[in-house]
């Protein structure tokens, strides 16, 4: 999956959970430019960051990575 698509899934989960992206990134101790870097600089997220985000957003890492369209599968 492209980094832009992963960033979009993170944003979708933030909206679904009614939480601001800035809040999620702050709570997960991830740099505020994380999504921008993924979308515009084609930077890949580390496994650690994907796991932190999946835990915080109550979804599976497979969902964030585009391996499934169901956020709860493999959780």
Coordinates of N, CA and C in Angstrom, one line a residue:
X1 N 0.9 -1.2 0.0 CA 0.0 0.0 0.0 C 0.9 1.2 0.0
X2 N 0.5 2.2 -0.7 CA 1.2 3.5 -0.8 C 1.1 4.2 0.6
X3 N 2.1 5.0 0.9 CA 2.1 5.8 2.1 C 1.0 6.7 2.2
X4 N 0.6 7.3 1.1 CA -0.6 8.2 1.1 C -1.8 7.5 1.5
X5 N -2.0 6.3 1.1 CA -3.2 5.5 1.5 C -3.2 5.1 3.0
X6 N -2.0 4.8 3.5 CA -1.9 4.6 4.9 C -2.3 5.8 5.7
X7 N -1.8 7.0 5.3 CA -2.1 8.2 5.9 C -3.6 8.5 5.9
X8 N -4.2 8.2 4.8 CA -5.7 8.4 4.7 C -6.4 7.5 5.6
X9 N -6.0 6.2 5.8 CA -6.7 5.3 6.7 C -6.5 5.8 8.1
X10 N -5.4 6.4 8.5 CA -5.2 6.9 9.8 C -6.2 8.1 10.0
X11 N -6.3 8.9 9.0 CA -7.3 10.0 9.1 C -8.7 9.6 9.2
X12 N -9.0 8.5 8.5 CA -10.4 7.9 8.6 C -10.7 7.4 10.0
X13 N -9.7 6.7 10.6 CA -10.0 6.2 11.9 C -10.1 7.3 12.9
X14 N -9.3 8.4 12.7 CA -9.4 9.6 13.6 C -10.8 10.1 13.6
X15 N -11.3 10.3 12.3 CA -12.7 10.8 12.2 C -13.7 9.8 12.8
X16 N -13.6 8.6 12.6 CA -14.5 7.6 13.1 C -14.5 7.6 14.6
X17 N -13.4 7.9 15.2 CA -13.3 7.9 16.7 C -13.5 9.3 17.3
X18 N -13.7 10.3 16.4 CA -14.0 11.7 16.8 C -12.8 12.2 17.6
X19 N -11.6 12.0 17.1 CA -10.5 12.5 17.8 C -9.6 13.3 16.8
X20 N -9.0 14.4 17.2 CA -8.2 15.2 16.3 C -6.9 14.4 16.0
X21 N -6.4 14.6 14.8 CA -5.2 14.0 14.4 C -4.0 14.4 15.3
X22 N -4.0 15.7 15.6 CA -2.9 16.3 16.5 C -2.9 15.6 17.8
X23 N -4.1 15.3 18.3 CA -4.2 14.6 19.6 C -3.6 13.2 19.5
X24 N -4.0 12.5 18.5 CA -3.5 11.1 18.3 C -2.0 11.1 18.2
X25 N -1.5 12.0 17.4 CA 0.0 12.0 17.2 C 0.7 12.3 18.5
X26 N 0.2 13.3 19.2 CA 0.8 13.7 20.5 C 0.7 12.6 21.5
X27 N -0.4 11.9 21.7 CA -0.6 10.8 22.6 C 0.3 9.6 22.3
X28 N 0.5 9.4 21.0 CA 1.4 8.3 20.6 C 2.8 8.7 20.5
X29 N 3.1 9.9 20.9 CA 4.5 10.5 20.9 C 5.1 10.4 19.5
X30 N 4.3 10.8 18.5 CA 4.8 10.8 17.1 C 4.8 12.3 16.6
X31 N 5.9 12.6 15.9 CA 6.1 13.9 15.4 C 4.9 14.4 14.6
X32 N 4.6 15.7 14.8 CA 3.4 16.3 14.2 C 3.4 16.3 12.7
X33 N 4.6 16.2 12.1 CA 4.7 16.2 10.7 C 4.7 14.8 10.0
X34 N 4.3 13.8 10.9 CA 4.3 12.4 10.4 C 3.5 12.2 9.2
X35 N 2.2 12.6 9.2 CA 1.3 12.4 8.1 C 1.7 13.2 6.9
X36 N 2.2 14.4 7.1 CA 2.6 15.2 6.0 C 3.8 14.6 5.3
X37 N 4.8 14.1 6.1 CA 5.9 13.4 5.5 C 5.5 12.2 4.7
X38 N 4.5 11.4 5.2 CA 4.1 10.3 4.5 C 3.4 10.6 3.1
X39 N 2.6 11.7 3.2 CA 1.9 12.1 2.0 C 2.7 12.8 1.0
X40 N 3.6 13.7 1.4 CA 4.3 14.6 0.5 C 5.8 14.2 0.3
X41 N 6.4 13.5 1.2 CA 7.8 13.2 1.1 C 8.0 11.7 0.9
X42 N 6.9 10.9 0.8 CA 6.8 9.5 0.6 C 7.7 8.8 1.6
X43 N 7.6 9.2 2.9 CA 8.3 8.5 3.9 C 7.5 7.4 4.5
X44 N 8.1 6.2 4.7 CA 7.4 5.1 5.2 C 7.4 5.1 6.7
X45 N 6.2 4.7 7.3 CA 6.1 4.7 8.8 C 6.9 3.5 9.3
X46 N 7.4 3.6 10.5 CA 8.0 2.5 11.2 C 7.0 1.5 11.7
X47 N 7.3 0.3 12.0 CA 6.4 -0.7 12.6 C 5.9 -0.2 13.9
X48 N 6.8 0.3 14.7 CA 6.5 0.8 16.0 C 5.4 1.9 16.0
X49 N 5.5 2.8 15.0 CA 4.5 3.8 14.9 C 3.1 3.3 14.5
X50 N 3.2 2.4 13.5 CA 1.9 1.7 13.1 C 1.2 1.0 14.2
X51 N 2.0 0.3 15.0 CA 1.4 -0.4 16.2 C 0.8 0.6 17.2
X52 N 1.6 1.6 17.5 CA 1.0 2.6 18.4 C -0.3 3.2 17.9
X53 N -0.3 3.6 16.7 CA -1.5 4.2 16.1 C -2.7 3.2 16.1
X54 N -2.4 2.0 15.7 CA -3.5 1.0 15.7 C -4.0 0.8 17.1
X55 N -3.2 0.7 18.1 CA -3.7 0.5 19.4 C -4.5 1.7 19.9
X56 N -4.0 2.9 19.6 CA -4.7 4.1 20.0 C -6.1 4.3 19.3
X57 N -6.1 3.9 18.0 CA -7.3 4.1 17.1 C -8.2 2.9 17.2
X58 N -7.8 1.9 18.0 CA -8.6 0.7 18.2 C -8.9 0.0 16.9
X59 N -7.9 -0.3 16.2 CA -8.0 -1.0 14.9 C -6.8 -1.9 14.7
X60 N -6.8 -2.7 13.7 CA -5.7 -3.6 13.5 C -4.6 -2.9 12.6
X61 N -3.4 -3.4 12.8 CA -2.3 -2.9 11.9 C -2.6 -3.3 10.5
X62 N -3.2 -4.4 10.3 CA -3.6 -4.9 8.9 C -4.5 -3.9 8.3
X63 N -5.4 -3.3 9.0 CA -6.3 -2.3 8.5 C -5.5 -1.1 8.0
X64 N -4.7 -0.6 8.9 CA -3.9 0.6 8.6 C -3.0 0.4 7.4
X65 N -2.5 -0.8 7.2 CA -1.6 -1.1 6.1 C -2.4 -1.5 4.8
X66 N -3.7 -1.6 4.9 CA -4.5 -1.9 3.7 C -4.7 -3.4 3.4
X67 N -4.4 -4.2 4.4 CA -4.5 -5.6 4.1 C -5.9 -6.1 4.3
X68 N -6.8 -5.3 5.0 CA -8.2 -5.6 5.1 C -8.9 -4.3 5.2
X69 N -10.2 -4.4 4.9 CA -11.0 -3.2 5.0 C -11.8 -3.1 6.3
X70 N -11.7 -4.2 7.1 CA -12.4 -4.2 8.4 C -11.4 -3.9 9.5
X71 N -11.6 -2.8 10.2 CA -10.6 -2.4 11.2 C -10.4 -3.4 12.3
X72 N -11.4 -4.2 12.5 CA -11.3 -5.2 13.7 C -10.7 -6.5 13.4
X73 N -10.5 -6.8 12.1 CA -9.9 -8.1 11.7 C -8.5 -8.2 12.2
X74 N -8.1 -9.3 12.7 CA -6.7 -9.6 13.2 C -6.3 -8.7 14.4
X75 N -7.2 -8.1 15.1 CA -6.9 -7.3 16.2 C -6.6 -8.1 17.4

